[in-house]
Tab-separated table of N, CA and C in Angstrom:
chain	number	residue	atom	x	y	z
A	358	MET	N	2.369	-6.433	-41.687
A	358	MET	CA	3.571	-7.428	-41.981
A	358	MET	C	3.953	-5.797	-43.543
A	359	SER	N	5.249	-5.610	-43.372
A	359	SER	CA	5.672	-4.986	-44.712
A	359	SER	C	6.771	-6.479	-45.440
A	360	ILE	N	6.409	-5.906	-46.663
A	360	ILE	CA	8.097	-6.748	-47.378
A	360	ILE	C	8.964	-5.335	-47.632
A	361	SER	N	10.128	-5.699	-47.583
A	361	SER	CA	10.750	-5.263	-47.931
A	361	SER	C	12.128	-5.684	-49.312
A	362	LEU	N	12.000	-4.452	-50.615
A	362	LEU	CA	12.750	-4.607	-51.611
A	362	LEU	C	13.994	-4.342	-51.801
A	363	SER	N	14.835	-4.981	-52.118
A	363	SER	CA	16.105	-5.156	-52.028
A	363	SER	C	15.830	-3.753	-53.063
A	364	THR	N	17.513	-2.986	-52.926
A	364	THR	CA	17.658	-1.806	-53.175
A	364	THR	C	18.374	-1.389	-54.719
A	365	GLY	N	17.155	-1.206	-55.670
A	365	GLY	CA	17.494	-1.211	-57.044
A	365	GLY	C	16.350	-2.422	-57.769
A	366	ALA	N	15.079	-2.808	-56.792
A	366	ALA	CA	14.641	-3.760	-57.616
A	366	ALA	C	12.815	-2.779	-57.915
A	367	ILE	N	12.226	-3.681	-58.707
A	367	ILE	CA	11.289	-2.941	-59.682
A	367	ILE	C	10.459	-3.816	-59.368
A	368	ILE	N	8.676	-3.179	-59.164
A	368	ILE	CA	8.558	-4.019	-59.130
A	368	ILE	C	7.787	-3.191	-60.322
A	369	ALA	N	7.431	-4.522	-61.081
A	369	ALA	CA	6.626	-4.586	-62.495
A	369	ALA	C	6.207	-6.346	-62.889
A	370	ALA	N	5.390	-5.839	-64.033
A	370	ALA	CA	3.976	-6.716	-64.252
A	370	ALA	C	4.915	-8.222	-64.515
A	371	PRO	N	4.330	-9.518	-64.537
A	371	PRO	CA	5.198	-10.288	-65.474
A	371	PRO	C	5.557	-10.330	-66.588
A	372	ILE	N	6.373	-11.001	-67.147
A	372	ILE	CA	6.910	-10.676	-68.960
A	372	ILE	C	5.783	-11.972	-69.032
A	373	ASN	N	6.113	-13.215	-68.891
A	373	ASN	CA	5.288	-13.914	-69.214
A	373	ASN	C	3.655	-14.185	-69.876
A	374	ASP	N	3.512	-14.091	-70.887
A	374	ASP	CA	2.444	-14.793	-70.904
A	374	ASP	C	0.893	-15.556	-70.028
A	375	PRO	N	-0.020	-14.694	-70.174
A	375	PRO	CA	-0.234	-15.922	-69.353
A	375	PRO	C	-1.043	-17.068	-69.489
A	376	ALA	N	-1.098	-16.608	-71.106
A	376	ALA	CA	-1.874	-18.006	-71.351
A	376	ALA	C	-0.237	-19.567	-71.614
A	377	THR	N	0.574	-19.034	-72.519
A	377	THR	CA	2.193	-20.131	-72.188
A	377	THR	C	1.577	-19.870	-70.314
A	378	LEU	N	1.457	-19.931	-69.618
A	378	LEU	CA	1.635	-20.111	-68.090
A	378	LEU	C	0.239	-21.096	-68.221
A	379	SER	N	-0.342	-20.933	-68.360
A	379	SER	CA	-2.046	-21.525	-68.336
A	379	SER	C	-1.414	-23.399	-68.814
A	380	ARG	N	-0.820	-23.020	-69.394
A	380	ARG	CA	-0.849	-24.653	-71.301
A	380	ARG	C	0.483	-25.101	-70.116
A	381	ALA	N	1.462	-24.504	-69.129
A	381	ALA	CA	2.120	-25.250	-68.755
A	381	ALA	C	1.785	-26.073	-67.341
A	382	GLY	N	0.725	-25.240	-67.419
A	382	GLY	CA	-0.112	-25.733	-65.803
A	382	GLY	C	-0.782	-26.367	-65.989
A	383	ALA	N	-0.874	-26.459	-67.262
A	383	ALA	CA	-1.764	-27.218	-67.708
A	383	ALA	C	-1.380	-29.176	-67.525
A	384	ARG	N	-0.204	-28.525	-68.127
A	384	ARG	CA	0.855	-29.981	-67.906
A	384	ARG	C	1.182	-30.445	-67.029
A	385	VAL	N	1.224	-29.352	-65.886
A	385	VAL	CA	2.252	-30.060	-64.439
A	385	VAL	C	0.879	-30.491	-64.274
A	386	LEU	N	-0.248	-30.077	-64.077
A	386	LEU	CA	-1.439	-30.685	-63.646
A	386	LEU	C	-2.121	-32.124	-64.075
A	387	ALA	N	-1.848	-31.900	-65.749
A	387	ALA	CA	-2.168	-33.846	-66.254
A	387	ALA	C	-1.469	-34.661	-65.242
A	388	ILE	N	-0.522	-34.694	-65.282
A	388	ILE	CA	0.257	-35.553	-64.722
A	388	ILE	C	-0.234	-35.929	-63.102
A	389	PRO	N	-0.822	-35.394	-61.906
A	389	PRO	CA	-0.630	-35.543	-61.674
A	389	PRO	C	-3.126	-36.316	-61.310
A	390	VAL	N	-2.572	-35.651	-62.688
A	390	VAL	CA	-4.663	-35.833	-62.815
A	390	VAL	C	-4.919	-37.012	-63.228
A	391	SER	N	-3.300	-37.695	-63.890
A	391	SER	CA	-3.820	-39.488	-64.776
A	391	SER	C	-3.489	-39.539	-63.224
A	392	THR	N	-2.518	-39.661	-62.425
A	392	THR	CA	-1.910	-40.314	-61.307
A	392	THR	C	-3.199	-41.072	-60.081
A	393	LEU	N	-3.932	-39.684	-60.390
A	393	LEU	CA	-5.065	-39.761	-60.143
A	393	LEU	C	-6.045	-40.686	-60.342
A	394	ARG	N	-6.159	-41.060	-61.479
A	394	ARG	CA	-6.961	-41.424	-62.026
A	394	ARG	C	-6.741	-42.554	-61.820
A	395	LEU	N	-4.922	-43.461	-62.320
A	395	LEU	CA	-4.671	-45.187	-61.929
A	395	LEU	C	-4.002	-45.225	-60.249
A	396	ALA	N	-4.683	-43.854	-59.584
A	396	ALA	CA	-5.147	-44.407	-58.285
A	396	ALA	C	-6.371	-44.831	-57.379
A	397	GLY	N	-7.137	-44.482	-58.118
A	397	GLY	CA	-8.413	-44.576	-58.122
A	397	GLY	C	-8.708	-45.879	-58.619
A	398	PHE	N	-8.637	-46.111	-60.011
A	398	PHE	CA	-8.411	-47.569	-60.630
A	398	PHE	C	-8.264	-48.232	-59.645
A	399	CYS	N	-6.502	-48.353	-58.889
A	399	CYS	CA	-5.742	-48.777	-58.178
A	399	CYS	C	-7.128	-49.802	-57.019
A	400	GLN	N	-7.047	-48.408	-55.752
A	400	GLN	CA	-8.660	-48.241	-54.878
A	400	GLN	C	-9.595	-49.174	-55.307
A	401	ARG	N	-9.691	-48.905	-56.354
A	401	ARG	CA	-11.211	-49.645	-56.507
A	401	ARG	C	-11.200	-51.116	-57.251
A	402	PHE	N	-9.834	-51.672	-57.525
A	402	PHE	CA	-9.199	-53.092	-58.218
A	402	PHE	C	-8.924	-53.423	-56.572
A	403	LEU	N	-7.928	-52.817	-55.800
A	403	LEU	CA	-7.974	-53.662	-53.990
A	403	LEU	C	-9.338	-53.716	-53.510
A	404	SER	N	-10.162	-52.706	-53.702
A	404	SER	CA	-11.712	-53.016	-52.705
A	404	SER	C	-12.274	-53.867	-53.016
A	405	SER	N	-11.989	-54.296	-54.410
A	405	SER	CA	-13.325	-55.102	-54.958
A	405	SER	C	-12.268	-56.863	-54.954
A	406	ALA	N	-10.757	-57.094	-54.863
A	406	ALA	CA	-10.275	-57.604	-54.707
A	406	ALA	C	-9.982	-58.364	-52.656
A	407	LEU	N	-10.097	-57.003	-52.345
A	407	LEU	CA	-9.925	-57.720	-50.599
A	407	LEU	C	-11.130	-58.072	-49.986
A	408	LEU	N	-13.220	-57.295	-50.744
A	408	LEU	CA	-13.988	-57.787	-50.829
A	408	LEU	C	-14.521	-59.620	-51.562
A	409	SER	N	-13.843	-59.137	-52.020
A	409	SER	CA	-13.578	-60.559	-53.142
A	409	SER	C	-12.897	-62.160	-51.820
A	410	LEU	N	-11.864	-61.614	-51.053
A	410	LEU	CA	-11.269	-62.423	-49.986
A	410	LEU	C	-11.978	-62.389	-48.731
A	411	LEU	N	-12.605	-60.492	-48.770
A	411	LEU	CA	-13.550	-61.221	-47.400
A	411	LEU	C	-14.644	-62.725	-47.584
A	412	ILE	N	-15.109	-62.485	-48.287
A	412	ILE	CA	-16.207	-63.287	-48.854
A	412	ILE	C	-16.248	-64.909	-48.683
A	413	GLN	N	-14.622	-65.095	-49.804
A	413	GLN	CA	-14.234	-66.114	-49.599
A	413	GLN	C	-13.975	-66.215	-48.552
A	414	ALA	N	-13.263	-65.633	-47.924
A	414	ALA	CA	-12.872	-66.148	-46.120
A	414	ALA	C	-14.034	-66.594	-45.306
A	415	SER	N	-15.326	-65.708	-45.407
A	415	SER	CA	-16.101	-66.220	-45.095
A	415	SER	C	-16.761	-67.547	-44.840
A	416	LEU	N	-16.730	-67.765	-46.061
A	416	LEU	CA	-17.842	-68.749	-46.775
A	416	LEU	C	-17.066	-69.898	-46.294
A	417	TRP	N	-15.894	-70.395	-45.946
A	417	TRP	CA	-14.563	-71.205	-45.544
A	417	TRP	C	-14.500	-71.164	-44.940
A	418	ALA	N	-14.892	-70.014	-43.639
A	418	ALA	CA	-14.721	-70.352	-41.854
A	418	ALA	C	-15.867	-70.966	-41.708
A	419	SER	N	-17.608	-70.064	-42.398
A	419	SER	CA	-19.009	-70.656	-41.957
A	419	SER	C	-18.399	-71.883	-42.491
A	420	SER	N	-17.976	-73.336	-43.510
A	420	SER	CA	-17.943	-73.548	-43.970
A	420	SER	C	-17.456	-75.025	-43.012
A	421	LEU	N	-16.136	-74.022	-42.440
A	421	LEU	CA	-15.275	-74.418	-40.949
A	421	LEU	C	-16.341	-74.979	-39.999
A	422	LEU	N	-16.584	-74.662	-39.750
A	422	LEU	CA	-17.171	-74.420	-39.149
A	422	LEU	C	-18.562	-74.968	-38.405
A	423	GLY	N	-19.663	-75.285	-40.013
A	423	GLY	CA	-20.091	-76.402	-40.275
A	423	GLY	C	-19.359	-77.555	-39.857
A	424	LEU	N	-18.347	-78.037	-40.449
A	424	LEU	CA	-17.852	-79.205	-40.582
A	424	LEU	C	-17.280	-79.790	-39.326
A	425	GLY	N	-17.178	-78.628	-38.345
A	425	GLY	CA	-16.270	-79.069	-36.756
A	425	GLY	C	-17.335	-79.211	-35.892
A	426	TRP	N	-18.353	-78.442	-36.710
A	426	TRP	CA	-20.127	-78.859	-35.366
A	426	TRP	C	-20.396	-80.202	-35.784
A	427	SER	N	-20.255	-80.776	-37.276
A	427	SER	CA	-20.910	-82.392	-37.702
A	427	SER	C	-19.746	-82.657	-37.101
A	428	THR	N	-18.200	-82.919	-37.164
A	428	THR	CA	-17.309	-84.303	-36.605
A	428	THR	C	-17.793	-84.045	-34.651
A	429	SER	N	-17.903	-82.929	-34.407
A	429	SER	CA	-17.863	-83.205	-32.933
A	429	SER	C	-19.273	-84.101	-33.173
A	430	MET	N	-20.314	-84.008	-33.299
A	430	MET	CA	-21.586	-84.051	-32.824
A	430	MET	C	-21.628	-85.790	-33.536
A	431	GLN	N	-20.417	-86.127	-34.608
A	431	GLN	CA	-20.232	-87.462	-34.811
A	431	GLN	C	-19.399	-88.463	-33.718
A	432	ILE	N	-18.544	-87.862	-33.329
A	432	ILE	CA	-17.098	-88.122	-32.238
A	432	ILE	C	-18.350	-88.217	-30.910
A	433	ARG	N	-18.775	-86.902	-30.390
A	433	ARG	CA	-20.023	-87.241	-29.432
A	433	ARG	C	-20.571	-88.910	-29.772
A	434	ARG	N	-21.422	-88.603	-30.711
A	434	ARG	CA	-22.330	-90.055	-30.446
A	434	ARG	C	-21.686	-91.193	-30.338
A	435	ALA	N	-20.669	-91.228	-30.879
A	435	ALA	CA	-19.127	-92.642	-30.632
A	435	ALA	C	-18.665	-92.692	-29.515
A	436	ILE	N	-17.895	-91.725	-28.737
A	436	ILE	CA	-17.962	-91.694	-27.375
A	436	ILE	C	-19.074	-92.471	-26.696
A	437	ASN	N	-20.738	-91.248	-26.848
A	437	ASN	CA	-22.155	-92.093	-25.617
A	437	ASN	C	-22.256	-93.962	-25.752
A	438	ILE	N	-21.588	-94.476	-27.487
A	438	ILE	CA	-22.165	-95.672	-27.244
A	438	ILE	C	-20.471	-96.335	-27.277
A	439	ILE	N	-19.566	-96.565	-26.419
A	439	ILE	CA	-18.719	-96.871	-26.494
A	439	ILE	C	-18.911	-96.327	-24.575
A	440	ALA	N	-19.511	-95.223	-24.713
A	440	ALA	CA	-19.205	-95.450	-22.982
A	440	ALA	C	-20.529	-95.899	-22.092
A	441	TYR	N	-21.649	-96.171	-23.228
A	441	TYR	CA	-23.047	-97.304	-22.595
A	441	TYR	C	-22.551	-98.623	-22.440
A	442	ARG	N	-21.641	-98.832	-23.899
A	442	ARG	CA	-21.684	-100.654	-23.753
A	442	ARG	C	-20.134	-100.689	-22.922
A	443	SER	N	-18.824	-100.049	-22.451
A	443	SER	CA	-18.691	-99.716	-21.608
A	443	SER	C	-19.366	-100.160	-19.948
A	444	ALA	N	-19.725	-99.292	-20.338
A	444	ALA	CA	-21.054	-99.273	-18.528
A	444	ALA	C	-21.537	-100.216	-18.241
A	445	ARG	N	-22.029	-100.720	-19.442
A	445	ARG	CA	-22.847	-102.039	-19.736
A	445	ARG	C	-21.753	-103.651	-19.614
A	446	LEU	N	-20.555	-103.654	-20.629
A	446	LEU	CA	-19.812	-104.575	-19.735
A	446	LEU	C	-19.208	-104.693	-18.761
A	447	SER	N	-18.783	-103.283	-18.368
A	447	SER	CA	-18.250	-103.277	-16.435
A	447	SER	C	-19.988	-103.880	-15.088
A	448	LYS	N	-20.846	-103.354	-15.470
A	448	LYS	CA	-22.176	-104.461	-14.442
A	448	LYS	C	-22.062	-105.822	-15.215
A	449	GLN	N	-21.694	-105.870	-16.284
A	449	GLN	CA	-22.266	-107.676	-16.662
A	449	GLN	C	-20.496	-108.405	-15.966
A	450	ALA	N	-18.993	-107.724	-15.909
A	450	ALA	CA	-18.306	-108.664	-15.208
A	450	ALA	C	-18.662	-108.678	-14.341
A	451	THR	N	-19.046	-106.824	-13.905
A	451	THR	CA	-19.120	-107.510	-11.729
A	451	THR	C	-19.912	-108.489	-11.604
A	452	TRP	N	-21.286	-108.195	-12.579
A	452	TRP	CA	-21.779	-109.747	-11.414
A	452	TRP	C	-21.431	-110.735	-11.725
A	453	GLU	N	-20.886	-110.717	-12.609
A	453	GLU	CA	-20.607	-112.215	-13.127
A	453	GLU	C	-19.531	-112.804	-12.183
A	454	ILE	N	-18.374	-111.627	-11.313
A	454	ILE	CA	-17.591	-111.518	-10.848
A	454	ILE	C	-18.676	-111.572	-9.168
A	455	TRP	N	-19.155	-110.976	-8.904
A	455	TRP	CA	-20.414	-112.031	-7.934
A	455	TRP	C	-20.861	-112.776	-7.645
A	456	ASP	N	-21.493	-113.443	-8.553
A	456	ASP	CA	-22.572	-114.847	-8.694
A	456	ASP	C	-21.094	-115.982	-8.833
A	457	SER	N	-19.732	-115.622	-8.830
A	457	SER	CA	-18.821	-116.518	-8.977
A	457	SER	C	-18.853	-117.551	-7.878
A	458	ALA	N	-18.697	-119.219	-7.956
A	458	ALA	CA	-18.849	-119.369	-6.854
A	458	ALA	C	-17.947	-119.353	-6.131
A	459	ARG	N	-16.842	-118.944	-6.410
A	459	ARG	CA	-15.394	-118.649	-5.441
A	459	ARG	C	-16.004	-117.346	-4.970
A	460	MET	N	-17.158	-116.791	-5.467
A	460	MET	CA	-17.430	-115.078	-4.554
A	460	MET	C	-18.139	-115.122	-3.795
A	461	ARG	N	-19.158	-116.548	-3.895
A	461	ARG	CA	-20.438	-116.988	-2.587
A	461	ARG	C	-20.204	-117.728	-1.318
A	462	GLN	N	-18.223	-118.358	-1.897
A	462	GLN	CA	-17.391	-118.664	-0.541
A	462	GLN	C	-17.193	-117.641	0.300
A	463	LEU	N	-16.723	-117.426	-0.473
A	463	LEU	CA	-16.062	-115.117	-0.128
A	463	LEU	C	-17.055	-114.702	1.213
A	464	ARG	N	-17.962	-114.652	0.185
A	464	ARG	CA	-18.646	-113.897	1.118
A	464	ARG	C	-19.289	-114.843	2.007
A	465	LYS	N	-19.587	-115.978	2.071
A	465	LYS	CA	-20.134	-117.230	3.051
A	465	LYS	C	-19.014	-117.072	4.117
A	466	LYS	N	-17.912	-116.474	4.126
A	466	LYS	CA	-17.132	-116.908	5.436
A	466	LYS	C	-16.829	-115.725	5.582
A	467	ILE	N	-17.210	-114.304	5.054
A	467	ILE	CA	-17.060	-113.154	5.834
A	467	ILE	C	-18.160	-113.481	6.646
A	468	GLU	N	-19.327	-113.920	5.864
A	468	GLU	CA	-20.943	-113.666	6.836
A	468	GLU	C	-20.295	-114.312	8.245
A	469	PHE	N	-19.597	-115.273	8.328
A	469	PHE	CA	-19.152	-116.584	8.916
A	469	PHE	C	-18.397	-116.214	9.914
A	470	GLU	N	-17.589	-114.981	10.055
A	470	GLU	CA	-16.335	-113.597	10.369
A	470	GLU	C	-17.191	-112.769	11.103
A	471	PHE	N	-18.013	-112.033	10.317
A	471	PHE	CA	-18.859	-111.161	11.547
A	471	PHE	C	-19.520	-111.777	12.327
A	472	PHE	N	-20.827	-112.590	11.774
A	472	PHE	CA	-21.355	-112.765	13.649
A	472	PHE	C	-20.677	-114.096	14.795
A	473	THR	N	-19.228	-114.823	14.642
A	473	THR	CA	-18.557	-115.503	14.845
A	473	THR	C	-17.702	-114.038	15.801
A	474	LEU	N	-17.080	-113.745	15.004
A	474	LEU	CA	-15.677	-112.688	15.489
A	474	LEU	C	-16.302	-110.900	15.883
A	475	ILE	N	-17.078	-110.656	15.564
A	475	ILE	CA	-17.231	-109.519	15.410
A	475	ILE	C	-18.227	-109.943	16.641
A	476	LEU	N	-18.936	-110.174	16.728
A	476	LEU	CA	-19.732	-110.257	17.496
A	476	LEU	C	-19.935	-110.905	18.360
A	477	GLY	N	-18.749	-111.949	19.470
A	477	GLY	CA	-18.318	-112.472	19.778
A	477	GLY	C	-19.065	-113.668	20.099
A	478	ALA	N	-18.875	-114.127	21.003
A	478	ALA	CA	-19.641	-115.597	21.534
A	478	ALA	C	-21.319	-115.208	21.645
A	479	GLY	N	-21.272	-114.190	22.046
A	479	GLY	CA	-23.083	-114.038	22.463
A	479	GLY	C	-23.540	-113.598	20.931
A	480	GLY	N	-22.840	-113.107	20.315
A	480	GLY	CA	-23.018	-113.274	19.163
A	480	GLY	C	-24.331	-112.940	18.610
A	481	ASN	N	-24.418	-114.467	18.406
A	481	ASN	CA	-25.679	-115.720	17.689
A	481	ASN	C	-27.036	-114.919	18.441
A	482	ASN	N	-26.682	-115.438	20.262
A	482	ASN	CA	-27.807	-115.032	20.719
A	482	ASN	C	-28.295	-113.823	20.404
A	483	LEU	N	-28.492	-112.226	20.538
A	483	LEU	CA	-28.374	-111.264	19.428
A	483	LEU	C	-28.744	-111.369	18.047
A	484	CYS	N	-28.060	-112.253	18.155
A	484	CYS	CA	-29.156	-111.674	16.051
A	484	CYS	C	-30.172	-113.094	16.665
A	485	LEU	N	-30.071	-114.034	17.467
A	485	LEU	CA	-31.932	-114.776	17.362
A	485	LEU	C	-32.847	-113.589	18.020
A	486	VAL	N	-32.064	-112.617	19.340
A	486	VAL	CA	-32.922	-111.909	19.802
A	486	VAL	C	-34.126	-110.652	19.294
A	487	ILE	N	-32.531	-109.858	18.572
A	487	ILE	CA	-33.190	-109.242	17.847
A	487	ILE	C	-33.711	-109.438	16.440
A	488	PHE	N	-33.909	-110.308	15.683
A	488	PHE	CA	-34.687	-111.219	14.527
A	488	PHE	C	-35.677	-111.605	14.707
A	489	TRP	N	-36.108	-112.251	15.748
A	489	TRP	CA	-37.217	-113.310	16.260
A	489	TRP	C	-38.497	-112.824	15.743
A	490	PRO	N	-38.757	-113.915	14.865
A	490	PRO	CA	-40.034	-113.679	14.043
A	490	PRO	C	-40.940	-113.178	14.780
A	491	GLY	N	-40.754	-113.780	16.171
A	491	GLY	CA	-42.268	-113.426	17.517
A	491	GLY	C	-42.180	-112.565	17.838
A	492	TRP	N	-41.403	-111.685	17.216
A	492	TRP	CA	-41.403	-109.807	18.019
A	492	TRP	C	-42.722	-109.044	17.202
A	493	GLY	N	-42.737	-109.829	15.922
A	493	GLY	CA	-44.455	-108.860	15.479
A	493	GLY	C	-45.010	-110.334	15.537
A	494	ILE	N	-45.297	-111.009	16.162
A	494	ILE	CA	-46.588	-111.675	17.364
A	494	ILE	C	-46.683	-111.157	18.077
A	495	LEU	N	-45.746	-110.879	18.779
A	495	LEU	CA	-46.373	-110.608	20.036
A	495	LEU	C	-46.689	-108.247	19.760
A	496	GLY	N	-45.966	-107.775	19.089
A	496	GLY	CA	-46.368	-106.520	18.963
A	496	GLY	C	-47.844	-106.217	18.347
A	497	LEU	N	-48.373	-107.384	17.419
A	497	LEU	CA	-49.174	-107.271	17.093
A	497	LEU	C	-50.236	-107.454	17.773
A	498	ALA	N	-50.116	-108.399	19.069
A	498	ALA	CA	-50.843	-108.880	19.803
A	498	ALA	C	-50.796	-107.506	20.891
A	499	ALA	N	-49.925	-106.636	20.972
A	499	ALA	CA	-50.085	-105.350	21.582
A	499	ALA	C	-50.773	-104.305	20.896
A	500	PHE	N	-51.063	-104.392	20.226
A	500	PHE	CA	-51.517	-103.351	19.270
A	500	PHE	C	-52.912	-103.608	20.196
A	501	MET	N	-53.315	-104.483	19.598
A	501	MET	CA	-54.686	-105.426	19.145
A	501	MET	C	-55.082	-105.273	20.992
A	502	LEU	N	-54.143	-105.003	21.332
A	502	LEU	CA	-55.002	-104.963	23.364
A	502	LEU	C	-55.137	-103.939	23.390
A	503	SER	N	-54.566	-102.618	22.555
A	503	SER	CA	-54.101	-100.982	23.499
A	503	SER	C	-55.932	-100.408	22.606
A	504	ALA	N	-55.874	-101.411	20.984
A	504	ALA	CA	-57.106	-100.934	20.892
A	504	ALA	C	-58.270	-101.273	21.365
A	505	GLY	N	-57.867	-102.504	21.450
A	505	GLY	CA	-59.441	-102.958	23.107
A	505	GLY	C	-59.633	-102.158	23.865
A	506	VAL	N	-58.641	-101.467	24.345
A	506	VAL	CA	-58.262	-100.750	26.042
A	506	VAL	C	-59.307	-99.627	24.852
A	507	ARG	N	-59.374	-99.042	24.318
A	507	ARG	CA	-60.432	-97.506	24.065
A	507	ARG	C	-61.170	-97.374	23.694
A	508	ASP	N	-61.652	-98.667	23.248
A	508	ASP	CA	-63.218	-98.637	22.234
A	508	ASP	C	-63.722	-98.915	24.111
A	509	GLU	N	-63.225	-99.073	25.056
A	509	GLU	CA	-64.133	-99.918	26.655
A	509	GLU	C	-64.299	-98.066	27.041
């Protein structure tokens, strides 16, 4: 690569004293150095502030998490107590209704309707045949007879 010079240009040594150039360069470099020092200070300050904020946020988050867990356990305990008492009250109310005189009359009527209408006119006889207590005695006698036949 060749550098072309304009006509009449002379290549010569610089006219400025190198000492004056270094002082001027030092002045030029002094501004960026102080700026860099200030930037470094600001960066350290911001990093320490950010670290402090992160630690505080972490502490707040963990304390809020603990409070939330504690509150949820108290709510769970309260709901368990309410559910237990509601179930107990419901059972008690159901038993009171079931055992009332009016309900006993209704159950008696329903039982009568079942035996007369559903089973028909011969329903009573069918119930007597099925639930006759003599079946147990006859079954026991048959068992004894069958056991006696095997022994011989």
